[in-house]
Coordinates of C-alpha atoms (C1' of nucleotides) in Angstrom, one line a residue:
Chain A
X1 CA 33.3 -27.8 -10.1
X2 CA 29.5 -28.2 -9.4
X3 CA 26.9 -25.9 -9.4
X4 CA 27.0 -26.4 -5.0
X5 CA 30.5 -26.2 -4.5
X6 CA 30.2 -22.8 -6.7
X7 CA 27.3 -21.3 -4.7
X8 CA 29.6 -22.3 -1.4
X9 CA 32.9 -20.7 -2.6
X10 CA 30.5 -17.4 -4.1
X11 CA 28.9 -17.6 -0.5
X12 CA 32.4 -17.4 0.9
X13 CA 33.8 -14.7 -1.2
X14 CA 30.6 -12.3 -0.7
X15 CA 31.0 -12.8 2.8
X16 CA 34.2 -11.0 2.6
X17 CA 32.2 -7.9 1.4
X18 CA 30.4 -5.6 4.2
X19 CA 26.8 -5.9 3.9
X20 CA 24.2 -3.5 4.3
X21 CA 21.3 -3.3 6.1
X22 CA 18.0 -3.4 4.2
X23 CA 15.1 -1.9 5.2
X24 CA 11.3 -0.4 3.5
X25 CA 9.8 2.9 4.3
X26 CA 6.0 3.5 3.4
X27 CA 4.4 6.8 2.6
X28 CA 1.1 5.6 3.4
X29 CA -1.8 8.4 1.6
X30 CA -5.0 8.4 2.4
X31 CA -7.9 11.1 1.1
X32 CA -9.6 12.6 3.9
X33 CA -12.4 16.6 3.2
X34 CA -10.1 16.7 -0.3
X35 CA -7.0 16.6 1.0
X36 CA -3.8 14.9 0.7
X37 CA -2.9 12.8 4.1
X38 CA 0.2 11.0 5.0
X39 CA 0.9 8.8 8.0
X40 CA 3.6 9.6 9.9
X41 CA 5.1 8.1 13.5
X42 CA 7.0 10.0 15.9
X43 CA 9.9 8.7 17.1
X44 CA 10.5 7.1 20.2
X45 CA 14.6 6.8 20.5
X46 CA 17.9 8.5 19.1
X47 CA 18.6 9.2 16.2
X48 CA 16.0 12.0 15.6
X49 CA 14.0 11.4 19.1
X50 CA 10.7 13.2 18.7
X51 CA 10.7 14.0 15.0
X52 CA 8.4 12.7 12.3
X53 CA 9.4 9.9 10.3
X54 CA 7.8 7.6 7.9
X55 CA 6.7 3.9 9.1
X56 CA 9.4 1.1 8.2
X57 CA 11.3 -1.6 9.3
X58 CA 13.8 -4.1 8.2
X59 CA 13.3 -6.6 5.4
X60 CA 13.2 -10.4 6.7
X61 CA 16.3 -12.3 5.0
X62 CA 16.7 -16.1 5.5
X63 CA 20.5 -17.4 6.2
X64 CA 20.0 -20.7 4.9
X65 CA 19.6 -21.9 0.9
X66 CA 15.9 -23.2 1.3
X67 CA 15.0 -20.0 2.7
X68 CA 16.3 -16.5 1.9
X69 CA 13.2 -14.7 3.5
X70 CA 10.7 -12.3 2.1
X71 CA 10.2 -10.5 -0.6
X72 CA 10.1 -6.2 -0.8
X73 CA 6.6 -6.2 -0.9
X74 CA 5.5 -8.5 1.8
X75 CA 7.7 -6.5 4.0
X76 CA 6.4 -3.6 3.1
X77 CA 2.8 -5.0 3.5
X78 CA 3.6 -6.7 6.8
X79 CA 5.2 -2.7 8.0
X80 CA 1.9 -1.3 7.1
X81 CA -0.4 -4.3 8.8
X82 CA 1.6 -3.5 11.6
X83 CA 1.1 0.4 11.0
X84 CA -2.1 0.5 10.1
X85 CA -4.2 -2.5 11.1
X86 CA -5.4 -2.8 7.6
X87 CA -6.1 -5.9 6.1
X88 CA -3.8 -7.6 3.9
X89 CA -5.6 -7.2 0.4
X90 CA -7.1 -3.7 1.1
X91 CA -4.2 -1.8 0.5
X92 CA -2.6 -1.1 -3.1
X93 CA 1.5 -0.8 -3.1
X94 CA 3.7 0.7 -5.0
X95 CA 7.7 0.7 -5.3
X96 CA 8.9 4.5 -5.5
X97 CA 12.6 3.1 -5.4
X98 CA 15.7 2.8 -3.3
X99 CA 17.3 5.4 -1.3
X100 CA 21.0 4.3 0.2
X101 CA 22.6 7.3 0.1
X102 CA 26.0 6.9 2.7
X103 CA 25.2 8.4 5.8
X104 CA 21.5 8.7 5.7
X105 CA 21.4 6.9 8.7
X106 CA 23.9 7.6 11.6
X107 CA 23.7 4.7 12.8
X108 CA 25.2 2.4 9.8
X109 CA 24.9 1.5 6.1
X110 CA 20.7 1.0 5.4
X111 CA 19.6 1.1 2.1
X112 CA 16.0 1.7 2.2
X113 CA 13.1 0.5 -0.2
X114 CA 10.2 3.3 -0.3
X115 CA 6.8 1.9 -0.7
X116 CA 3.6 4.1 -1.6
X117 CA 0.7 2.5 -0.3
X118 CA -3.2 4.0 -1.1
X119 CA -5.5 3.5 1.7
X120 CA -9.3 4.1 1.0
X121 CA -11.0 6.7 2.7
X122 CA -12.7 4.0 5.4
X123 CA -9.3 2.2 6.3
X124 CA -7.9 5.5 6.8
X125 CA -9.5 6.3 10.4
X126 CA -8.4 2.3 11.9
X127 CA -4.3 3.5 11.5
X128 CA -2.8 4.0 14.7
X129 CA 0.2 3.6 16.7
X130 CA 1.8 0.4 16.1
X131 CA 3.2 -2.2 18.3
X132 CA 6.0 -0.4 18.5
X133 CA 5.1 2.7 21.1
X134 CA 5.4 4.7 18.5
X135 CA 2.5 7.6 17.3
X136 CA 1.2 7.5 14.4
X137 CA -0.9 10.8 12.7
X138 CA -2.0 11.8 9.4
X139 CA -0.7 15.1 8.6
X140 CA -2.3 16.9 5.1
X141 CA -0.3 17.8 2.6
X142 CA -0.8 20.8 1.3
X143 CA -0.4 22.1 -2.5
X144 CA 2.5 23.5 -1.2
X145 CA 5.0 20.6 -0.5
X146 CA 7.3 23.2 1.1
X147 CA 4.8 23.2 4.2
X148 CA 6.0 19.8 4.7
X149 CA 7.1 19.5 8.5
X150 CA 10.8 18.6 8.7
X151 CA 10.9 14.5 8.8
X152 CA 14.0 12.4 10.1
X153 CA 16.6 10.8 8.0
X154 CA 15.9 11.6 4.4
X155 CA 12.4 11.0 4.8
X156 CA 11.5 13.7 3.2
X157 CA 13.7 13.0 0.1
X158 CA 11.3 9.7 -0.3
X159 CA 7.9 11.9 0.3
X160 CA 8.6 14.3 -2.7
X161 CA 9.6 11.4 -4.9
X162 CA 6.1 9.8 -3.9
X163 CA 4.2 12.2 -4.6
X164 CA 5.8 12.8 -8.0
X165 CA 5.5 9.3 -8.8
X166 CA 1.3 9.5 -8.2
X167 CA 1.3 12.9 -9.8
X168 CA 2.8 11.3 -12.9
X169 CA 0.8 8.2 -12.7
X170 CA -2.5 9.8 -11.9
X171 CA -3.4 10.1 -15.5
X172 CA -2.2 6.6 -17.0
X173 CA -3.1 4.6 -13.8
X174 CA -6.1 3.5 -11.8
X175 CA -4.1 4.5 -8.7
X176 CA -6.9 7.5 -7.7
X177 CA -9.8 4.6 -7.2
X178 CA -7.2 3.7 -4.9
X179 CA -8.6 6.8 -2.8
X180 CA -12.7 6.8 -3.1
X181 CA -14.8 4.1 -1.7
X182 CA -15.1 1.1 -3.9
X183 CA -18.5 3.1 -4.7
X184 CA -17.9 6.4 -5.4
X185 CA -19.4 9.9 -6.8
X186 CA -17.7 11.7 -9.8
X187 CA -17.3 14.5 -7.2
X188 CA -15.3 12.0 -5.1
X189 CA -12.8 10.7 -7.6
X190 CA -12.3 14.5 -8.7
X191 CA -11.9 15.5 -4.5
X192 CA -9.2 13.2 -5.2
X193 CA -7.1 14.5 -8.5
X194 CA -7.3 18.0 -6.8
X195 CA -5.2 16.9 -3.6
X196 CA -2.8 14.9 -5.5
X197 CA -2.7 17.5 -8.0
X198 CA -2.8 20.3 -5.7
X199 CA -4.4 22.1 -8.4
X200 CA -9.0 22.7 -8.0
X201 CA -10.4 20.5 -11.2
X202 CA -13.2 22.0 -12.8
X203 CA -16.4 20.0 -12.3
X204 CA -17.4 20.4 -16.6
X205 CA -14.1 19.2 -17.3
X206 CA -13.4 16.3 -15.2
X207 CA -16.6 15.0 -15.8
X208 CA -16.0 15.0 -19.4
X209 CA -12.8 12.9 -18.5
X210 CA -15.1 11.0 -16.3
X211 CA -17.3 9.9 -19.2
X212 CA -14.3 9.1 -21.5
X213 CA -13.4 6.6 -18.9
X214 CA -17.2 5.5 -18.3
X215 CA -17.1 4.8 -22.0
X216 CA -13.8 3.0 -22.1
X217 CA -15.2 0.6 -19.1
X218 CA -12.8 1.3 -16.5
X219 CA -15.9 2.6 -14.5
X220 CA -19.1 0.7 -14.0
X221 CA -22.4 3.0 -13.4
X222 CA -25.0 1.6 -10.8
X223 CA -28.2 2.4 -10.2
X224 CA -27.4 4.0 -6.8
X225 CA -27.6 7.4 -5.4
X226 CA -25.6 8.6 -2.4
X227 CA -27.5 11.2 -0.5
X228 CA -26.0 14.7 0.5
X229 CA -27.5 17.5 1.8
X230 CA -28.1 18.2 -1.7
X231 CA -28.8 16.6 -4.9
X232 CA -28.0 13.2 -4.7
X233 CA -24.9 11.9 -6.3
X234 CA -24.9 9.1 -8.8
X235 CA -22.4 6.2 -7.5
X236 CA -20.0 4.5 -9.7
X237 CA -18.1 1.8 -9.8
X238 CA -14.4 0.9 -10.6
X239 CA -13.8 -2.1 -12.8
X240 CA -10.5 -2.3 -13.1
X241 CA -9.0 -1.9 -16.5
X242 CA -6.2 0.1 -16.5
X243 CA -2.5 -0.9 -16.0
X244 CA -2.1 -2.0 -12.2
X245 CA 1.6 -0.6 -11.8
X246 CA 4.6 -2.8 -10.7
X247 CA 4.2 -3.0 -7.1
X248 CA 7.1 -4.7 -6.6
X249 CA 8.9 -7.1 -8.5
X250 CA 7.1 -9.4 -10.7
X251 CA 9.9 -12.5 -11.4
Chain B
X1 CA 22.1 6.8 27.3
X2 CA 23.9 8.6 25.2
X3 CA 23.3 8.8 21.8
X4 CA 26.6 7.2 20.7
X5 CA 25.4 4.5 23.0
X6 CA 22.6 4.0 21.4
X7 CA 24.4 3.7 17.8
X8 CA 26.2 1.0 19.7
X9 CA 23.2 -1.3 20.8
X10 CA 21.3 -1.0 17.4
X11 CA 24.0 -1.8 15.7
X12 CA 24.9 -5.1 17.9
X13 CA 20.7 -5.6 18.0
X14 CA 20.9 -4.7 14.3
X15 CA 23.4 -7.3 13.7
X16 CA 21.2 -10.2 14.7
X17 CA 19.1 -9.5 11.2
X18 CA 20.5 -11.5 8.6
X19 CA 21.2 -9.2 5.8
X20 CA 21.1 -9.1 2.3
X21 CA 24.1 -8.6 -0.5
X22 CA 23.1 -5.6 -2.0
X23 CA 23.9 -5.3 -5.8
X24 CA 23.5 -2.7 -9.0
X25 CA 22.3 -4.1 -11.9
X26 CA 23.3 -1.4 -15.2
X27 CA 20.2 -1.8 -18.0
X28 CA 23.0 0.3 -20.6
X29 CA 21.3 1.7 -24.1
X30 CA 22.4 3.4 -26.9
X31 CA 20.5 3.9 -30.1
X32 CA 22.5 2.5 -33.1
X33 CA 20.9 2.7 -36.9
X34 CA 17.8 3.6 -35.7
X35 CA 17.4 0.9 -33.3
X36 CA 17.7 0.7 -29.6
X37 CA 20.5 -1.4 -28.6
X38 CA 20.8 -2.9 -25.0
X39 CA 24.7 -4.1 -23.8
X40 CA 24.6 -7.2 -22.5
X41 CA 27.6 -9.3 -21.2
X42 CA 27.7 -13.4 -21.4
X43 CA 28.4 -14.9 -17.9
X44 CA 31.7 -16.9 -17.3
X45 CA 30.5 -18.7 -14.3
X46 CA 27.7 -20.3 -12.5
X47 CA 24.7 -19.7 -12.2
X48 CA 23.4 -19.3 -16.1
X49 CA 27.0 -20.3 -16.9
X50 CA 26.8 -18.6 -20.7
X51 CA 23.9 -17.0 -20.2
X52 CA 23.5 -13.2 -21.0
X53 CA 23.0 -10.8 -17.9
X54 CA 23.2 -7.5 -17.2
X55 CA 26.7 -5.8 -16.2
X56 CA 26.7 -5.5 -12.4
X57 CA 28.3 -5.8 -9.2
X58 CA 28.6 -5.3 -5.5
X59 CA 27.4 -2.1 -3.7
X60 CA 30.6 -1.0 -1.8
X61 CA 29.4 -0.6 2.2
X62 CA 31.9 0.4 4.6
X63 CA 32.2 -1.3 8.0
X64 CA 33.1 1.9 10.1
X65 CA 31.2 4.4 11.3
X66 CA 33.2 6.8 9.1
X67 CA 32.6 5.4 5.9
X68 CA 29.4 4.0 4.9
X69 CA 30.8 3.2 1.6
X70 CA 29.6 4.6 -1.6
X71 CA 26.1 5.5 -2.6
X72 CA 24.0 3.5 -5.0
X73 CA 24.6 6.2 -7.8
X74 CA 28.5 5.9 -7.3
X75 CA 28.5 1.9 -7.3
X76 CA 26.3 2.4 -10.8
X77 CA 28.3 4.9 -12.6
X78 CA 31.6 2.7 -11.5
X79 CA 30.4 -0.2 -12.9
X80 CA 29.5 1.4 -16.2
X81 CA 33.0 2.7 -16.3
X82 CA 34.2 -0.9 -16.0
X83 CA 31.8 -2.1 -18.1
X84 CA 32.3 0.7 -20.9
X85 CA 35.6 2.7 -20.6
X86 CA 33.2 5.9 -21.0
X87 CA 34.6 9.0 -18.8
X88 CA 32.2 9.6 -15.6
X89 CA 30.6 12.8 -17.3
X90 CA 29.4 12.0 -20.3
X91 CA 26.8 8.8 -19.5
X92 CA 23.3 9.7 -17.9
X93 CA 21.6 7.5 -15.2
X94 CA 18.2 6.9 -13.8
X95 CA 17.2 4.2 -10.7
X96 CA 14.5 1.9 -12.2
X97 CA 13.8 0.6 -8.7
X98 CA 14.8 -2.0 -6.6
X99 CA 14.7 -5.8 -7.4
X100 CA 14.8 -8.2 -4.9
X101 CA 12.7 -11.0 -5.0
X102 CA 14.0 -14.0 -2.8
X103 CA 15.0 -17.0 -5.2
X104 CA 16.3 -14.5 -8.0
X105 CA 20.0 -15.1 -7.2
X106 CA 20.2 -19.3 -6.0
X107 CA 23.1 -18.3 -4.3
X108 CA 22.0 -16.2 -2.1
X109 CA 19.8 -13.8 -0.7
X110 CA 20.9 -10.5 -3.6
X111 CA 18.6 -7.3 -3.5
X112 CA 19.9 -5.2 -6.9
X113 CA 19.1 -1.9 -7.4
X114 CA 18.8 -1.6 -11.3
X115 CA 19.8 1.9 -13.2
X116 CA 19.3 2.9 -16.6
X117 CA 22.1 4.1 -18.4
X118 CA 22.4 6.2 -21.7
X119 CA 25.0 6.5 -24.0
X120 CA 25.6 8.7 -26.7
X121 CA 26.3 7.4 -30.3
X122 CA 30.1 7.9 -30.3
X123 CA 30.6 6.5 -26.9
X124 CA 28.6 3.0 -27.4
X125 CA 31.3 2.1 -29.7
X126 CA 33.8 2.5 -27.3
X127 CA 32.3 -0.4 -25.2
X128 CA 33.9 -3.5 -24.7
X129 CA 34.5 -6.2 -22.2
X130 CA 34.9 -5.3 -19.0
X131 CA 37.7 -6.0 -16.7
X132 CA 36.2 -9.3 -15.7
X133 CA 36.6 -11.9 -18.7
X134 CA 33.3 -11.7 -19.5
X135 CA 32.3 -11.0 -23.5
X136 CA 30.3 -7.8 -23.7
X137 CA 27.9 -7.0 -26.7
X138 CA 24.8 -5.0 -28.2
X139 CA 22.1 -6.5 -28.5
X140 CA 19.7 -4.6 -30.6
X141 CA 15.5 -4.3 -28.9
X142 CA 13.1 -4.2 -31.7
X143 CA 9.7 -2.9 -31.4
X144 CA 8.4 -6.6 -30.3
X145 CA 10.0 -7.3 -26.8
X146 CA 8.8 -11.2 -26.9
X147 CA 12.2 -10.8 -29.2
X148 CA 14.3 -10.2 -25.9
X149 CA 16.7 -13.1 -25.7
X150 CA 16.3 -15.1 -22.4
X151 CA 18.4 -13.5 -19.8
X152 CA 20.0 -15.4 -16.5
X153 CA 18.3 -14.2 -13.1
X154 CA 15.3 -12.0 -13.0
X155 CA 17.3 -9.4 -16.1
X156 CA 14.1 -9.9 -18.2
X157 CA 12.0 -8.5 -15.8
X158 CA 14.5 -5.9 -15.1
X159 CA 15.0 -4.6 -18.4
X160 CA 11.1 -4.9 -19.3
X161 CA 10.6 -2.1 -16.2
X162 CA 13.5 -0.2 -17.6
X163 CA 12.0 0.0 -21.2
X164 CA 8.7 1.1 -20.0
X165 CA 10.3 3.9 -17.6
X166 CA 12.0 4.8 -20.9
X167 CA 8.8 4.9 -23.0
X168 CA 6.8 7.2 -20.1
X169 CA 9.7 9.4 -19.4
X170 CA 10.6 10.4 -23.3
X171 CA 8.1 13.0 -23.6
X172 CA 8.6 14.6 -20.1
X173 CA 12.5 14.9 -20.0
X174 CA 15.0 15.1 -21.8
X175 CA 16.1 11.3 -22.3
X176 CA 15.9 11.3 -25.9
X177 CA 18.7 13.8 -26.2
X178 CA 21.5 11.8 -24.2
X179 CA 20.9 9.1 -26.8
X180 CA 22.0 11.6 -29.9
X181 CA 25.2 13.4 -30.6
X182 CA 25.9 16.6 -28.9
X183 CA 24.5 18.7 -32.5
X184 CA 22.3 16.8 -33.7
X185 CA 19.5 16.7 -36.7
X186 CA 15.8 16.5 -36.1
X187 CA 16.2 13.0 -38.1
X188 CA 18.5 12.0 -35.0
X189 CA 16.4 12.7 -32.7
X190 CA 13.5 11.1 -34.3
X191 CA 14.7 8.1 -34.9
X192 CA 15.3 8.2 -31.2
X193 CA 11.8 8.2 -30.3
X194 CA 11.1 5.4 -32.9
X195 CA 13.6 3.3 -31.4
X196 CA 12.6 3.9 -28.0
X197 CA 8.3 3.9 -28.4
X198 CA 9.1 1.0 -31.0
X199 CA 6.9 3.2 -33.7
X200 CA 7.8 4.8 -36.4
X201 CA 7.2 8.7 -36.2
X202 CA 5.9 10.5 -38.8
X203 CA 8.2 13.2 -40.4
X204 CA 5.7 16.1 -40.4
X205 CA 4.5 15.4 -37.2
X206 CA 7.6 15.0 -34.8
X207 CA 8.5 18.5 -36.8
X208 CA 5.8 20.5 -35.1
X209 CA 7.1 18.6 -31.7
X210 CA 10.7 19.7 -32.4
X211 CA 9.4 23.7 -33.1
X212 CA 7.8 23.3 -30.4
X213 CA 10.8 22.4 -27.8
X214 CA 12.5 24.8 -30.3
X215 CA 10.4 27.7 -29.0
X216 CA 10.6 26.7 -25.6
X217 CA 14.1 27.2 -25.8
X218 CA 14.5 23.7 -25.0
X219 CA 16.6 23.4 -28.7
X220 CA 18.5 26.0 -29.6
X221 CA 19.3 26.0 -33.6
X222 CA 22.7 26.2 -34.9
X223 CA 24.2 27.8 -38.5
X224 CA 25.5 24.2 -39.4
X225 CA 24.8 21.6 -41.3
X226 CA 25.6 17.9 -41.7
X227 CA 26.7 16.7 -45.1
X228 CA 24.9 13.5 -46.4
X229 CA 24.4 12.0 -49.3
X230 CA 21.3 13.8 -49.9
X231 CA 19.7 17.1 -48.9
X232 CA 21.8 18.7 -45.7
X233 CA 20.1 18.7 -42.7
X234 CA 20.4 21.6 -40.2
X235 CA 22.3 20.7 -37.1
X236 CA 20.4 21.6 -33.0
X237 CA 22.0 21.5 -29.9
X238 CA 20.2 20.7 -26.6
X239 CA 19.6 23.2 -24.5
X240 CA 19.1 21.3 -21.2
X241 CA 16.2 22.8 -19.4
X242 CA 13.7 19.7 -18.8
X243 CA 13.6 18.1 -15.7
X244 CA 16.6 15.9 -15.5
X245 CA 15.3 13.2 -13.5
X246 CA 16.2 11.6 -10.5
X247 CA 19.9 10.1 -11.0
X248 CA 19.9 8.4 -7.6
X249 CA 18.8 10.2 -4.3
X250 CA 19.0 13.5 -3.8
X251 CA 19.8 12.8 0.0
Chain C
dG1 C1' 17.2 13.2 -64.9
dC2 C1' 16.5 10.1 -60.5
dA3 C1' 16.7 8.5 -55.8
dA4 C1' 16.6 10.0 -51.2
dT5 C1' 16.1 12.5 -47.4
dA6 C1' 15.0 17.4 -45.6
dG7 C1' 11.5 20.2 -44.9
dT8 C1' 6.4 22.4 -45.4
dG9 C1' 1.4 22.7 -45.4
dT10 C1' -3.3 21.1 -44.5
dC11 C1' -7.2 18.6 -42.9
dT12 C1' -9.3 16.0 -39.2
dT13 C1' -9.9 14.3 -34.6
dT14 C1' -9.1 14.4 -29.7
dA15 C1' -8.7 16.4 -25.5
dA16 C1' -7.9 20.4 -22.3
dG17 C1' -9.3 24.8 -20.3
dA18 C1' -12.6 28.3 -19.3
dC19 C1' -17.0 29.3 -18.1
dA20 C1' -22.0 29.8 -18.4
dC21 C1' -25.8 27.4 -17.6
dT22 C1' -29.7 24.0 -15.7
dA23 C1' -31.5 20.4 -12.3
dT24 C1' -32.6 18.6 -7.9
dC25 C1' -32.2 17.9 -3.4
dA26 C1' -32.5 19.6 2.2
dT27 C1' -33.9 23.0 4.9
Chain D
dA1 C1' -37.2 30.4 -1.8
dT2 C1' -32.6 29.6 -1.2
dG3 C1' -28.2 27.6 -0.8
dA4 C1' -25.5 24.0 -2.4
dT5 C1' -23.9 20.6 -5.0
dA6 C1' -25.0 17.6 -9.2
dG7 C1' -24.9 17.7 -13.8
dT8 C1' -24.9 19.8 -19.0
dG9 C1' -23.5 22.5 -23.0
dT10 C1' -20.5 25.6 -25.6
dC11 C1' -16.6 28.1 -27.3
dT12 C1' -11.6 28.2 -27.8
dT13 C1' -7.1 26.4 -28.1
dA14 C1' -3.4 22.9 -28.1
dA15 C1' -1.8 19.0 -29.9
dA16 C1' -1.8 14.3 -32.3
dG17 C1' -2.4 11.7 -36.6
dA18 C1' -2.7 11.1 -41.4
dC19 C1' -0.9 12.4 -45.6
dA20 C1' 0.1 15.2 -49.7
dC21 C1' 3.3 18.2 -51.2
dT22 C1' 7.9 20.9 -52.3
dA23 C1' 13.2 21.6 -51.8
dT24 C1' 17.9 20.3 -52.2
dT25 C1' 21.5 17.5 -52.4
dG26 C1' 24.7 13.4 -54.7
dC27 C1' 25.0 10.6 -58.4

DNA sequence: GCAATAGTGTCTTTAAGACACTATCAT
DNA sequence: ATGATAGTGTCTTAAAGACACTATTGC
């Protein structure tokens, strides 16, 4: 039996199973006066008409053997184009993991891939509604997640598990330069650990950790000042060198 | 339109999407000899005919609006039955993420949802082939995972992301301890954390950790002791309160 | 006794937390 | 000068790493 007549038979036996349908959700976070942001769309039609929900759609699959469509992360990064009007190499995705629990949609069997994407503080204010009619708003997110406004399907289920995935991966990961402009102050980046964190960081402190990171080279100092309304703030760079995460699969 | 309706023209609007076959993929450790040890099963059949793989299968989707078929966490810990003979309580599980990278299966378009399983000591031994011919067997990790034998579809990758949630999760939960027996000596559980970090752990040192998780009630001593061939060691029991991690979705 | 593992103690380094303090800008 | 944020220094405590040491068993 060849390789081809096995893939045909295989094809003809899985086609015996139900399949279902495959779609990514992105919580989309953004930094905006210190505080946790996440995009959310209300819905336009049944189920959950009028309620908050988190940006999605389904994953392109090809039906022939040449092409079998695209991969997680380009369909999440085509949903949050779409979403968000960013452009394609601005934003920084992450998976969080699938959620397929039976029932989770009315409608019929969807397993959904949850993507995290960062958005830096000046792509942030370009998200809008989509093509789809559909409003889109940032809504903060307090240190409290229980103030979270109830969201459709299990929506909410994938924000919590977001938000402990950055939590976790604040430390290890560059994923908070991911937040501040590509230059930023110390005060910025710590603006930043305190909404994920929900928790104020002391100024001493983090810029002792700050300094530990200058001197490891994952930040670049430059000669540049931002001006406030008070003292100036030295501006810094990112450069890079910490682990970038698994933003989808890496085959 | 009712909402009823509606179900009934996504669902035919739905249907135009080519979908995906939707798998789980089980990434099944236990710690033997101080070593981690990863179960792997040699495929029978096209494609990577003799290859080894991880044990897997179908998701089960229902085709009504009734049944939706069984969540991702059900299709996992079924397979692992098959795959093991272990009883449904006593194995632990955590999703890894998603995998589903167009070309990984050449037979189709296959999204697989990868979980980490853990066995206790007594219960690896148990394992055996599965109900499908296929030859199942333990294939010990060492520190140096350029060691990992090459594995049919995108496994590597899959296992690789499984170690590494292994390595960041052993100090924050309780992992170690579903990879010992249920009283256990601190010797068990630090040759846990060797096998899993891939570094050996200094006696004195992972003894302060142990009081530690001892005083946080995390450990609770017992009066036994385990007979060896040298010095007894006192026997522990876990006490369970670390965060258990998430198993599947919480829906 | 000897080999082997269980278990203890100590010194050093690193990093976190709390908090007081100085510096420099706009107004 | 004053308010506000930038930036510095110091003390304490928690924990990691390295490593020397003692204790108790089987043989």
């Amino acid at each position: 039996m060849s390789d081809s007549d096995f893939i045909a038979s295989y094809r003809a036996k899985a086609a015996q199973y139900a399949k279902p349908s495959v779609t990514v959700d992105l919580v989309i976070f953004t930094v905006m006066k210190g505080q946790l942001h996440l995009l959310l769309i209300e819905r336009g039609e049944a189920p959950f008409k009028g309620e908050l929900a988190l940006p999605g759609g389904f994953v392109g699959v090809g039906d022939t053997f040449e092409d079998q469509g695209e991969s997680l992360e380009t369909a999440a990064r085509r949903e949050l184009v779409e979403e968000t009007q960013v452009s394609l190499e601005e934003a920084w995705l992450e998976q969080v993991g699938a959620f397929g629990q039976p029932g989770r949609d009315p409608r019929m069997r969807v397993i959904s891939v949850a993507y995290t994407a960062l958005l830096k503080p000046g792509l942030a204010s370009s998200a809008r509604g989509g093509t789809d009619a559909a409003q889109a708003m940032w809504i903060p997110i307090t240190d409290d997640l229980s103030t979270l406004p109830p969201l459709a399907f299990d929506h909410q289920t994938i924000v919590r598990a977001a938000i402990e995935q950055l939590q976790h991966r604040l430390a290890t990961s560059g994923i908070a330069f991911q937040l501040v402009p590509t230059a930023f102050t110390i005060g910025d980046l710590r603006d930043v650990w305190a909404a994920i964190l929900g928790i104020p960081q002391d100024p001493g402190n983090f810029r002792r950790r700050f300094v530990r990171m200058l001197s490891d080279g994952i930040i670049r100092e430059t000669p540049e000042f931002r001006k406030t309304s008070t003292k100036p703030a030295r501006l810094y760079r990112f450069e890079g060198a910490t682990d970038s995460g698994r933003t989808g699969e890496l085959s």
